[in-house]
mmCIF file of C-alpha atoms in Angstrom:
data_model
loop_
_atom_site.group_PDB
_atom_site.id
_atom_site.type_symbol
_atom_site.label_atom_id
_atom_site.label_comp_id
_atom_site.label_asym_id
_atom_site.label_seq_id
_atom_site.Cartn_x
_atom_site.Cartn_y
_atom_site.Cartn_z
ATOM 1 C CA UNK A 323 58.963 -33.470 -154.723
ATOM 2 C CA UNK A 324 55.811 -35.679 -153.986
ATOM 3 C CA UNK A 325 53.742 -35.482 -150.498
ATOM 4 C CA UNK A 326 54.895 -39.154 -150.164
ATOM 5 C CA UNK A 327 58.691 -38.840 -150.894
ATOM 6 C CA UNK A 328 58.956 -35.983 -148.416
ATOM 7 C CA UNK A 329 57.529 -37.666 -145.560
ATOM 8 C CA UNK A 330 59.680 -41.007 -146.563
ATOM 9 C CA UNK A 331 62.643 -38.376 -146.339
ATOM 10 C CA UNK A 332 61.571 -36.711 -143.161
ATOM 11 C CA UNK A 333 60.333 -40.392 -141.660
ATOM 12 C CA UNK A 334 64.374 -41.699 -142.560
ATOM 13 C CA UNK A 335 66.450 -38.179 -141.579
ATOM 14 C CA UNK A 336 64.108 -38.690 -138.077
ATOM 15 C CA UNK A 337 64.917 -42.482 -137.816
ATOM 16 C CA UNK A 338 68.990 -41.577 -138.338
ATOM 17 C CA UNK A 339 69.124 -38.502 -136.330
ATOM 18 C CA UNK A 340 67.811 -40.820 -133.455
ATOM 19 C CA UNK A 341 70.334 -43.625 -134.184
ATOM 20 C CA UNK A 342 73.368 -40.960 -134.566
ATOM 21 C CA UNK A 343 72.023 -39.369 -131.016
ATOM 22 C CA UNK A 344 71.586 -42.843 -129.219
ATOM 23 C CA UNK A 345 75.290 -43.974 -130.711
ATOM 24 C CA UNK A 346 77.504 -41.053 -130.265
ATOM 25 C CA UNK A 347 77.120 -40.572 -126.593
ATOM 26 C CA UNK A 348 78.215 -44.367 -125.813
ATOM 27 C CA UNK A 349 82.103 -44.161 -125.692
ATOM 28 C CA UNK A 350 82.210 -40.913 -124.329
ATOM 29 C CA UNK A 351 79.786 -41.872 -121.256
ATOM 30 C CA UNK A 352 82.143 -44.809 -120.641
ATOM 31 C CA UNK A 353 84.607 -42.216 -119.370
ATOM 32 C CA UNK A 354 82.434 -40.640 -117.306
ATOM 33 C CA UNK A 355 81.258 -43.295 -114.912
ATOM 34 C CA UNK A 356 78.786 -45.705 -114.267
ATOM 35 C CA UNK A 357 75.804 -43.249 -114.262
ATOM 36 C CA UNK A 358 76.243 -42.081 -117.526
ATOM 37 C CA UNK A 359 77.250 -45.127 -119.216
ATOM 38 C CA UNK A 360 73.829 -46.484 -117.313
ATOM 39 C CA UNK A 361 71.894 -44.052 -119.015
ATOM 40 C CA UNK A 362 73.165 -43.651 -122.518
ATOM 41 C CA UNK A 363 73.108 -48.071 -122.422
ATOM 42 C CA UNK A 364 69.164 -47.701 -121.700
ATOM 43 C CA UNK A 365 68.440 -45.082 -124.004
ATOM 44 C CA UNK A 366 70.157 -46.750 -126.868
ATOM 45 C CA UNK A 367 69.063 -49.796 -126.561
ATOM 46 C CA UNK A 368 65.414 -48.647 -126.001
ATOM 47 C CA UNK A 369 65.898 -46.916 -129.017
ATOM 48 C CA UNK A 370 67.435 -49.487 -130.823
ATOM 49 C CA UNK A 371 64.805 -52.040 -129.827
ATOM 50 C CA UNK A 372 62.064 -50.009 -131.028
ATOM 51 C CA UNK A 373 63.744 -48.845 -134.525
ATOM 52 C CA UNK A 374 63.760 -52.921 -134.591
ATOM 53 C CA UNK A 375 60.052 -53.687 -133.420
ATOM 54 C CA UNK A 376 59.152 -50.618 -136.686
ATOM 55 C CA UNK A 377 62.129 -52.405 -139.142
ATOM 56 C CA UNK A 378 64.244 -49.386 -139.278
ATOM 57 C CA UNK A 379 66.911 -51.609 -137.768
ATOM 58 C CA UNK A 380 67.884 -55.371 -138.034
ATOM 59 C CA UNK A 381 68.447 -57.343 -135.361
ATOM 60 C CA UNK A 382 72.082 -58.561 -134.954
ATOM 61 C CA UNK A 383 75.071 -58.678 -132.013
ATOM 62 C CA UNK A 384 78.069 -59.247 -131.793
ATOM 63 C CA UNK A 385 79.463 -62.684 -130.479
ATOM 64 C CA UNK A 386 77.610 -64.651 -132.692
ATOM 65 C CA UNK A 387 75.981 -67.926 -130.721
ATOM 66 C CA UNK A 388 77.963 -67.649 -127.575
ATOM 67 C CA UNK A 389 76.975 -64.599 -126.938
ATOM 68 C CA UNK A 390 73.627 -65.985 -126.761
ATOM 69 C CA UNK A 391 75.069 -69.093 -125.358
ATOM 70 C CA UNK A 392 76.597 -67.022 -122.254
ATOM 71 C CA UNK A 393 73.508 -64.905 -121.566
ATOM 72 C CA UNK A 394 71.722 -68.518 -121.342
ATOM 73 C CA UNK A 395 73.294 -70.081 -119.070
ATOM 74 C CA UNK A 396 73.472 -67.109 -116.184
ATOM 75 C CA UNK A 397 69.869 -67.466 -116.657
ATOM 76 C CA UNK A 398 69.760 -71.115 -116.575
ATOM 77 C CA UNK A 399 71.677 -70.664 -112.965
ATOM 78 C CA UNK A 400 69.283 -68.401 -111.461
ATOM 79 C CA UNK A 401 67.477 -70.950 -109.889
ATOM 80 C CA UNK A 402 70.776 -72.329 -108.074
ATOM 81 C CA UNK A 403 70.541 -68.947 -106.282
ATOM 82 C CA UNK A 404 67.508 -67.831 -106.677
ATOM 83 C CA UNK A 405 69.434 -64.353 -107.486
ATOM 84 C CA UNK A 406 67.274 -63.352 -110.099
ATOM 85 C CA UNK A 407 68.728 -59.661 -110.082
ATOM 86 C CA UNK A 408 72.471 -60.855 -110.180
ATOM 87 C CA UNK A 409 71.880 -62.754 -113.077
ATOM 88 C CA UNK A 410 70.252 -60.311 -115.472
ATOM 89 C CA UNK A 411 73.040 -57.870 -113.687
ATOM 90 C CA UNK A 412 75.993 -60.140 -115.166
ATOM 91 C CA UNK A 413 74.233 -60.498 -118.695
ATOM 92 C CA UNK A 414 73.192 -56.558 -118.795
ATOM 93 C CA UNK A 415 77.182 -55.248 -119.441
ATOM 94 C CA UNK A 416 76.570 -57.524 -122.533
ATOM 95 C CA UNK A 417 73.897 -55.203 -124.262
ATOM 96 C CA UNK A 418 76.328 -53.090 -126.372
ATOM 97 C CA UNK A 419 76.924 -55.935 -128.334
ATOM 98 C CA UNK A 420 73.344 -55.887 -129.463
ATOM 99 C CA UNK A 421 73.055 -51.915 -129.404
ATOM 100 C CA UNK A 422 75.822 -50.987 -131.457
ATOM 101 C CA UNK A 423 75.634 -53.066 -134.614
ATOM 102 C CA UNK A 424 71.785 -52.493 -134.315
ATOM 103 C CA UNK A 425 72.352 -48.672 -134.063
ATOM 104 C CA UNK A 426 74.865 -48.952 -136.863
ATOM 105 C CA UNK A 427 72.781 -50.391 -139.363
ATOM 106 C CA UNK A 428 70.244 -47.818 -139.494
ATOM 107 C CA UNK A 429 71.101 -45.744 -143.349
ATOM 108 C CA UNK A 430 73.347 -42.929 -142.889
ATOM 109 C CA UNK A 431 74.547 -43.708 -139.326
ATOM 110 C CA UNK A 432 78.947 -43.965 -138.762
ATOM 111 C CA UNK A 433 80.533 -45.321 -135.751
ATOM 112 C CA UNK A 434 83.335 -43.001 -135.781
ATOM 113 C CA UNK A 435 82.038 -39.690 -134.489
ATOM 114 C CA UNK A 436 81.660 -41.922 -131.725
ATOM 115 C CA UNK A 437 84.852 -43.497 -131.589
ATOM 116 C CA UNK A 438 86.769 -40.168 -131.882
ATOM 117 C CA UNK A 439 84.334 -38.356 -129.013
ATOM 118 C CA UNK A 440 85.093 -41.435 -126.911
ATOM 119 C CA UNK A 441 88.856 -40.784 -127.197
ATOM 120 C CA UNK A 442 88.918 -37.434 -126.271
ATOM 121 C CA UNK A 443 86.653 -38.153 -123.267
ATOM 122 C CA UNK A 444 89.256 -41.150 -122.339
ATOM 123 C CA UNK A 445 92.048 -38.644 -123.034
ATOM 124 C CA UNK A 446 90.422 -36.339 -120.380
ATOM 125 C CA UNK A 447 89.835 -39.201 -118.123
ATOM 126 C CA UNK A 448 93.761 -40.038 -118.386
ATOM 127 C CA UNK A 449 94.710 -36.118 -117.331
ATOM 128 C CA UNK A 450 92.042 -36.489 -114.010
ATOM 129 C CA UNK A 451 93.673 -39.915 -113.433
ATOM 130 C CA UNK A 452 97.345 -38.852 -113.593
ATOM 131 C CA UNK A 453 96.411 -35.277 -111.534
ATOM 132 C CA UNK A 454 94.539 -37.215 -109.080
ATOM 133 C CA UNK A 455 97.541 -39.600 -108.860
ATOM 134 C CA UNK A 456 99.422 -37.375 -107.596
ATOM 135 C CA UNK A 457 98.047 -37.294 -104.267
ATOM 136 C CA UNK A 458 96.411 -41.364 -103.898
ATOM 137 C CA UNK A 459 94.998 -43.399 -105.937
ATOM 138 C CA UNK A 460 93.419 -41.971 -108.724
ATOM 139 C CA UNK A 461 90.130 -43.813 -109.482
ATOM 140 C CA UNK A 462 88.483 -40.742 -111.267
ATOM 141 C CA UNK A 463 84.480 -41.440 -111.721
ATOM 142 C CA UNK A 464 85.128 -44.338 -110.999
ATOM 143 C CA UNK A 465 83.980 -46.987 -107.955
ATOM 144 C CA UNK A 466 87.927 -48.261 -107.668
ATOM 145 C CA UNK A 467 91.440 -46.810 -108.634
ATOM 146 C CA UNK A 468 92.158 -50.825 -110.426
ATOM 147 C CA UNK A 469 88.531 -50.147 -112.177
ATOM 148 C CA UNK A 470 89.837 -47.083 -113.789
ATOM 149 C CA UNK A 471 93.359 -48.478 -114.813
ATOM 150 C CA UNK A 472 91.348 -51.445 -116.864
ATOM 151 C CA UNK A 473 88.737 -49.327 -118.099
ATOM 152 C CA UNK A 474 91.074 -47.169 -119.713
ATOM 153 C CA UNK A 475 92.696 -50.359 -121.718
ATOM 154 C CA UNK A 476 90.371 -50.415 -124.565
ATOM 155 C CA UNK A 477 90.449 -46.768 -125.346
ATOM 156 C CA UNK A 478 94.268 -47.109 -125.010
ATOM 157 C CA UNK A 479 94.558 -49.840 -127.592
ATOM 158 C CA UNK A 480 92.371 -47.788 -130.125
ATOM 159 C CA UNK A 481 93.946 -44.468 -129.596
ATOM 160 C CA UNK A 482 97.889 -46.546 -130.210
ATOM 161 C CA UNK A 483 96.448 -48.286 -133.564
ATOM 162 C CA UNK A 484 95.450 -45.240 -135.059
ATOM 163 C CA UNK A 485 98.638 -43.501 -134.075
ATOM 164 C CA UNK A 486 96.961 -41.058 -131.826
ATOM 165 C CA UNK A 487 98.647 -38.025 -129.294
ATOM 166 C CA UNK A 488 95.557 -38.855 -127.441
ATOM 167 C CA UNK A 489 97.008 -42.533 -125.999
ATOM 168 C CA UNK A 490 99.789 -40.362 -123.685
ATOM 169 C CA UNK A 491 96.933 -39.094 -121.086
ATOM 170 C CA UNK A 492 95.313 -42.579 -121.130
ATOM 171 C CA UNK A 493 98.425 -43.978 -120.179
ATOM 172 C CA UNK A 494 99.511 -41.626 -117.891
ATOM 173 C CA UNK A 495 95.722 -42.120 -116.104
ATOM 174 C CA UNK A 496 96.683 -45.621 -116.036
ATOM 175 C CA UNK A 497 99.805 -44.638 -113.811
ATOM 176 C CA UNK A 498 98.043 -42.620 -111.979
ATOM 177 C CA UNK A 499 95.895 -45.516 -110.394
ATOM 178 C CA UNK A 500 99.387 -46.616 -108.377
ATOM 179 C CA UNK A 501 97.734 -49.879 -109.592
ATOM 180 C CA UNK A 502 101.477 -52.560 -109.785
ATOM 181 C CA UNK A 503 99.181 -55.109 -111.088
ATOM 182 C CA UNK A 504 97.954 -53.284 -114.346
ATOM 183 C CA UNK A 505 101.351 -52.644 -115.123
ATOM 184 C CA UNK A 506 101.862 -56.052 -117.560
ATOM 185 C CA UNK A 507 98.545 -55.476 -118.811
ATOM 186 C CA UNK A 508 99.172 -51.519 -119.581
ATOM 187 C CA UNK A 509 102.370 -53.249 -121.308
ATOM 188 C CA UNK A 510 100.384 -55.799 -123.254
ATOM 189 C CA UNK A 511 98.122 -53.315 -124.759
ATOM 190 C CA UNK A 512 100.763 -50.906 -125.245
ATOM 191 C CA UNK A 513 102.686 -53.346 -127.556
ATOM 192 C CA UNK A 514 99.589 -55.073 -129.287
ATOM 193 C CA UNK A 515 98.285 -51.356 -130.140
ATOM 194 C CA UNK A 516 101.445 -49.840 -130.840
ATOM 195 C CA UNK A 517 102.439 -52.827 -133.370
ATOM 196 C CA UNK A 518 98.740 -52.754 -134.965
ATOM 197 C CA UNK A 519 99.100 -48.934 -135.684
ATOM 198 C CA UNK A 520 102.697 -49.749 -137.718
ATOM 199 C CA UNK A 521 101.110 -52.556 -139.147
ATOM 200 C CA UNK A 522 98.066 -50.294 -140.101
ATOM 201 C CA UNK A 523 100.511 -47.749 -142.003
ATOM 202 C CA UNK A 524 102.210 -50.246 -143.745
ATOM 203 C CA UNK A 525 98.115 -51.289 -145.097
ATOM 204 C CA UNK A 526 98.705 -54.690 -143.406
ATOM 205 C CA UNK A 527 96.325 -56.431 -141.096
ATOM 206 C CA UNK A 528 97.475 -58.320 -138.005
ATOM 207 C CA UNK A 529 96.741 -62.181 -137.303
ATOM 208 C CA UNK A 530 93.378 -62.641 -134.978
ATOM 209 C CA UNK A 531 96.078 -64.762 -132.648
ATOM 210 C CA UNK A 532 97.853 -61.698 -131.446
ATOM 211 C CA UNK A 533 96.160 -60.672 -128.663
ATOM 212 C CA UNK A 534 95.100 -64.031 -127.645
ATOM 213 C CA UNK A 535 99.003 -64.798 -127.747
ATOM 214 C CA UNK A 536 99.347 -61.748 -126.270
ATOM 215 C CA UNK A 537 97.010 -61.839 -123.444
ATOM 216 C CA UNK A 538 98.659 -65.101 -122.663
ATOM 217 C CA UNK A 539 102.178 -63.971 -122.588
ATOM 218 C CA UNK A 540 101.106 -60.872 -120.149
ATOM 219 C CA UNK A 541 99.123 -63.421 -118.064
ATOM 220 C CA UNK A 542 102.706 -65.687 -117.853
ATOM 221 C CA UNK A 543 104.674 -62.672 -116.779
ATOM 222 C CA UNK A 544 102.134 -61.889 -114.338
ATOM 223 C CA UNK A 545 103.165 -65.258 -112.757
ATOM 224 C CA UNK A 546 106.504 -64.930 -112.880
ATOM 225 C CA UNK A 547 106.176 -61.617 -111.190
ATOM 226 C CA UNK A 548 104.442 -62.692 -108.239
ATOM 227 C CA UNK A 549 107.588 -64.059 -105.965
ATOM 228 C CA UNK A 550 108.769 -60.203 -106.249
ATOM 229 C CA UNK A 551 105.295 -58.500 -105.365
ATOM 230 C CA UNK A 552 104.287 -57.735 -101.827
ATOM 231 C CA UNK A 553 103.788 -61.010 -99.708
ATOM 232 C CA UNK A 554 100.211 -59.596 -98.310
ATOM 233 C CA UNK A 555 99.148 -59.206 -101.603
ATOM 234 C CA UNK A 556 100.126 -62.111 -102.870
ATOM 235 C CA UNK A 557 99.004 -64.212 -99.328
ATOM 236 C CA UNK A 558 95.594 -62.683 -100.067
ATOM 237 C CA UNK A 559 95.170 -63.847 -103.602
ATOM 238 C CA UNK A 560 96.458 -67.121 -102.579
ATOM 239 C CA UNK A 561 93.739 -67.640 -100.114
ATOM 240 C CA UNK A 562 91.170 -66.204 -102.589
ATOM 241 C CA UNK A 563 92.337 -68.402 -105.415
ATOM 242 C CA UNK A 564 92.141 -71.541 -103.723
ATOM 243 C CA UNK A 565 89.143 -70.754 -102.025
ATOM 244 C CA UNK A 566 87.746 -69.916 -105.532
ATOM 245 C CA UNK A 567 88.677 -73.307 -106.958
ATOM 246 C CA UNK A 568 87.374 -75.144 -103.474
ATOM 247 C CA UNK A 569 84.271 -73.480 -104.117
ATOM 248 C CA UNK A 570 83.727 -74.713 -107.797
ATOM 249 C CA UNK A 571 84.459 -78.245 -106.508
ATOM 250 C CA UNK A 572 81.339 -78.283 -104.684
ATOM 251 C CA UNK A 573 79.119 -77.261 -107.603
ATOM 252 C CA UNK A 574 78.228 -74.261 -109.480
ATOM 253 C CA UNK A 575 76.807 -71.864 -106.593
ATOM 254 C CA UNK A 576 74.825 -69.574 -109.486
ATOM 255 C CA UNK A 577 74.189 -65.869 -109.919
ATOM 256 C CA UNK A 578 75.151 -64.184 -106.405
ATOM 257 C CA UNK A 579 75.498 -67.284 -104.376
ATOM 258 C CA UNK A 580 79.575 -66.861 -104.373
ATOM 259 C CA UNK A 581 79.493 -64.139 -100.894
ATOM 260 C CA UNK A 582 77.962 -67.392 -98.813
ATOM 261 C CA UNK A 583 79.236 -70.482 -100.418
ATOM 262 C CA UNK A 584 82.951 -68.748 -100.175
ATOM 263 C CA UNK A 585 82.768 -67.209 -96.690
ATOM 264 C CA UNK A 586 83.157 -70.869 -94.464
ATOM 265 C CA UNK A 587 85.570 -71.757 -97.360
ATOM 266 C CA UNK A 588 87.976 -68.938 -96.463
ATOM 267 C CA UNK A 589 87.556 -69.445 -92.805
ATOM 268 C CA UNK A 590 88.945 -72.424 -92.840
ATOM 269 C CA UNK A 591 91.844 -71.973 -95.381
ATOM 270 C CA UNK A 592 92.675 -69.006 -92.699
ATOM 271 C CA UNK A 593 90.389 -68.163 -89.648
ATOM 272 C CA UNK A 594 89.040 -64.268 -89.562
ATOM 273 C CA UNK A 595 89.894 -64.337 -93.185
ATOM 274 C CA UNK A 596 86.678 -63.084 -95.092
ATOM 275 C CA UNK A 597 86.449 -61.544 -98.951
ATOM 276 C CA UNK A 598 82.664 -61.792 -99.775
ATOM 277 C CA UNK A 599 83.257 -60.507 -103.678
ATOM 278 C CA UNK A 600 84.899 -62.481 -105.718
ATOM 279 C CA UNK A 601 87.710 -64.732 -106.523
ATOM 280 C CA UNK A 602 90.340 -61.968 -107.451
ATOM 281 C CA UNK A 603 90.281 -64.160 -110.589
ATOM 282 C CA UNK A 604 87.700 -64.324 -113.645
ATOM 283 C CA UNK A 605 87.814 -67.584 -114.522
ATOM 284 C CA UNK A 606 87.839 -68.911 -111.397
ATOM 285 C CA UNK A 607 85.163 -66.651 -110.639
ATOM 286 C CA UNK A 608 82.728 -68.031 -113.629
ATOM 287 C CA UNK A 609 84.015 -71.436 -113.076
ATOM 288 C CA UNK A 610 82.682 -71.483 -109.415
ATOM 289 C CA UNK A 611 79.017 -69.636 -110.486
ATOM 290 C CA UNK A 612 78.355 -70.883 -113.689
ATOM 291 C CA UNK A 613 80.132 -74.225 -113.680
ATOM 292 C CA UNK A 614 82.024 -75.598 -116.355
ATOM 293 C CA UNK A 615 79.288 -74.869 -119.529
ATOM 294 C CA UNK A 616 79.533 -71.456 -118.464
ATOM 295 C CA UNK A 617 83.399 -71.311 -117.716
ATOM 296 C CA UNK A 618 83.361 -73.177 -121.324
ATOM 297 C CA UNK A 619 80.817 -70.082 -123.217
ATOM 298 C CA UNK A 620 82.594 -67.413 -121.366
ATOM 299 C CA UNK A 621 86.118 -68.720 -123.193
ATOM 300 C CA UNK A 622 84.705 -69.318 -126.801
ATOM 301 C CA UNK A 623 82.857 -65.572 -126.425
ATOM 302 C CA UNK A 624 85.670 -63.849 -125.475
ATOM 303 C CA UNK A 625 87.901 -65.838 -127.826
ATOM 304 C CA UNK A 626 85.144 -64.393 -130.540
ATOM 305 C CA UNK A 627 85.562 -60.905 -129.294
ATOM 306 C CA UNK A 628 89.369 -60.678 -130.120
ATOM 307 C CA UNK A 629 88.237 -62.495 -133.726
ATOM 308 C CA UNK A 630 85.415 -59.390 -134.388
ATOM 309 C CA UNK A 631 86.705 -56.550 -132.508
ATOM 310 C CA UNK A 632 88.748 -54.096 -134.158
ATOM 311 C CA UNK A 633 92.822 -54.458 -133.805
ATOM 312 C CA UNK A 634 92.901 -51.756 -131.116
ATOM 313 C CA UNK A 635 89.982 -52.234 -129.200
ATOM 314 C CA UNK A 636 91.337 -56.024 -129.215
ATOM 315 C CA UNK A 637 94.758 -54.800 -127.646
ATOM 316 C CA UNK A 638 92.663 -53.522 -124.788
ATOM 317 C CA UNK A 639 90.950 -56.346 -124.670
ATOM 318 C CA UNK A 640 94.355 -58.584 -124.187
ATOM 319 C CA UNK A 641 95.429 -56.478 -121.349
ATOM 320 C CA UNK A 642 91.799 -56.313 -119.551
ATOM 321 C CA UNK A 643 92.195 -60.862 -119.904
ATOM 322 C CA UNK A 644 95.729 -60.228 -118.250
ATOM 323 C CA UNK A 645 94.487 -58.118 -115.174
ATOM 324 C CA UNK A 646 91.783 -60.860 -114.831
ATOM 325 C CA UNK A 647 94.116 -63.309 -113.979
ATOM 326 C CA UNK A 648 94.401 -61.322 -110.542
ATOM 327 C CA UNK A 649 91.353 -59.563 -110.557
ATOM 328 C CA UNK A 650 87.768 -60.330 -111.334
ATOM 329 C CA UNK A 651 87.708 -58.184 -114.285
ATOM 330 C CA UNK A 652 84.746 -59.662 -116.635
ATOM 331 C CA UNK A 653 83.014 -59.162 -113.124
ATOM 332 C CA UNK A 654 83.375 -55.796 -113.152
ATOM 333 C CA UNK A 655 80.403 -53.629 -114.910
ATOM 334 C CA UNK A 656 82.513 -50.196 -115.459
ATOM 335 C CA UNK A 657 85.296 -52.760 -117.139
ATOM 336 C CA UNK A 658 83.360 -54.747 -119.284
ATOM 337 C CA UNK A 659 81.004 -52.008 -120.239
ATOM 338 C CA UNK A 660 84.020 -50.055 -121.601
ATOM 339 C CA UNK A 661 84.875 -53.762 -123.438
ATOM 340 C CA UNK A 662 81.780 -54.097 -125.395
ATOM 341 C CA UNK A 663 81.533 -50.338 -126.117
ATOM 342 C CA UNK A 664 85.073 -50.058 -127.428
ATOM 343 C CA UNK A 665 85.372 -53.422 -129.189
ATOM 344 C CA UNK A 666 81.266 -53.209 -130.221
ATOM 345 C CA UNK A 667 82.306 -49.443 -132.264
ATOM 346 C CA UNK A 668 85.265 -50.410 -133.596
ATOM 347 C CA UNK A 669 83.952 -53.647 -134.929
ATOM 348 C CA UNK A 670 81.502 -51.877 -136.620
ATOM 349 C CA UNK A 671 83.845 -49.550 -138.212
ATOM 350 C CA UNK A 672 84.796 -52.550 -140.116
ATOM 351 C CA UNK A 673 83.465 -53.668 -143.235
ATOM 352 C CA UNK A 674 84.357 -57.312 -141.454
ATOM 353 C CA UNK A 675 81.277 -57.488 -139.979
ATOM 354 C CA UNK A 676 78.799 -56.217 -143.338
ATOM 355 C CA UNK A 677 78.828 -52.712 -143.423
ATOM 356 C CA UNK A 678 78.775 -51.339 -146.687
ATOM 357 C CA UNK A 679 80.995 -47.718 -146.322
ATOM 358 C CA UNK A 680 82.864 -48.886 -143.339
ATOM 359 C CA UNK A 681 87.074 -49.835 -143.452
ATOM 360 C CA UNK A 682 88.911 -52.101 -141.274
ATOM 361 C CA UNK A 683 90.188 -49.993 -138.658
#
């Protein structure tokens, strides 16, 4: 073997091994909480960016132009606020999407040692959630006991569509949140996943309009359901909700400017009444920051996330839209960060998106 040839080797086997490294601790950190995820995000995207910059990798993401689109405009509404680190905060969750398939495309590098680590580490999440349920709400690593019953979604829907024992403890850590209102979205993803892994063994492929269909159908129910949940829950999210929509009448408050613009608002719908957060709803939510281009990017991206994602990773991505409806979910970094992971891995375990030795999954 040549001088040159060997270093080519070594210079490629040292460009992979970094890839596989900076790739196969993302799903499994997602269980773990927001530090880790934190860390294994910035080291693989400062890998991946740099494998770029020397052309080891190609650019690409996932989301196509409104990804781009939605990244824009929280930028564009920084100056509304002048929140400058609320903005990039909303628009960092995002950076999966250009990670993974980055990662990915580097020779020799698979998404599924990934995937399958990620499950276990879900799987183990589920046990802590259901043991810890036992005695309050379970919230695990987690900042919030409803943060852990959506964050476990995605994993759920991938574990059901590949038919795995491993779905049982992520359902069971779902439970153990005592969370009512992630009930009709456990449901949702239960049935999308659970109908893509039959549909899987029978070598079919479902229609992209499931879990749209689906995440509408759990969001209707959700509805229906309110008249039987508890009336302080459901006074509270009234308030919130139509302080939320009183809010976005005024103008698009940008990045971080919600807390103030909301606080008068909800005074005056009910005096002492204060919830400096959020809307308890996502769309609302974007609708009042962002206005209606952003309300408008953050539909068509999300609508292009159930198109690209993988089937199962999609099912969890149906319920997380269904718990949004009452809670700010897309708001949410330990939620969407396990969205983007899940549905950025299993999209590019798909030859779907140009992979060469990759199968739908």
């Amino acid at each position: 073997m040549s001088a040159g040839r060997g270093l080519a080797l070594r210079a490629g086997f040292g460009r992979g091994g970094l890839a596989r490294a900076a790739l196969y601790g993302l799903a499994p950190a997602c269980a773990l909480g927001t530090f880790a995820s934190e860390i294994t995000v910035g080291v693989a995207l400062a890998v991946a960016l740099g494998l770029g910059v020397l052309g080891a990798a190609r650019f690409r993401t996932l989301g196509g132009p409104w990804l781009l689109a939605y990244a824009a405009v929280w930028f564009l509404m920084v100056p509304v606020s002048g929140n400058f680190h609320e903005g990039i905060g909303h628009v960092w969750p995002l950076a999966p999407l250009l990670v993974i398939p980055m990662l990915r495309g580097v020779d020799g590098v698979d998404a599924e040692p990934s995937i399958r680590a990620g499950l276990w580490a879900a799987a183990g999440l589920g046990l802590w959630g259901a043991a810890e349920g036992t005695m309050r709400e379970a919230h695990g690593p987690y900042s919030h006991h409803l943060t852990l019953a959506y964050a476990l979604l995605p994993p759920l829907g991938v574990a059901l569509q590949r038919r795995s024992a491993l779905a049982l403890p992520m359902v069971l850590g779902v439970l153990g949140s005592r969370s009512s209102g992630a009930l009709v979205a456990l449901a949702v993803t239960a049935v999308l996943g659970v109908w893509a892994g039959f549909d899987e063994a029978r070598g079919r492929s479902g229609s992209r309009w499931r879990g749209p269909t689906g995440a509408l159908l759990g969001m209707a129910l959700t509805v229906l359901g309110l008249p039987f949940a508890d009336p302080t829950e459901v006074h509270s999210r009234a308030i919130l909700w139509t302080g939320g929509l009183r809010v976005a009448q005024d103008g698009p408050v940008g990045p971080g400017g919600y807390p103030a613009a909301s606080a008068l608002i909800y005074d005056k719908l009910e005096p002492g009444f204060w919830f400096p957060n959020h809307a308890h709803d996502s769309a609302t939510q974007v609708y009042a920051v962002l206005g209606p281009a952003g309300w408008l990017c953050a539909l068509l991206l999300v609508t292009a996330w159930f198109e690209g994602f993988g089937v199962g990773a999609a099912a969890g991505l149906a319920g997380v839209c269904v718990g949004s409806l009452t809670q700010d979910n897309f708001g949410d970094l330990e939620v969407i960060r396990a969205i983007t992971v899940w549905g950025a891995l299993t999209a590019c375990a798909s030859a779907a998106v140009g992979f060469r030795s990759a199968t739908r999954r």
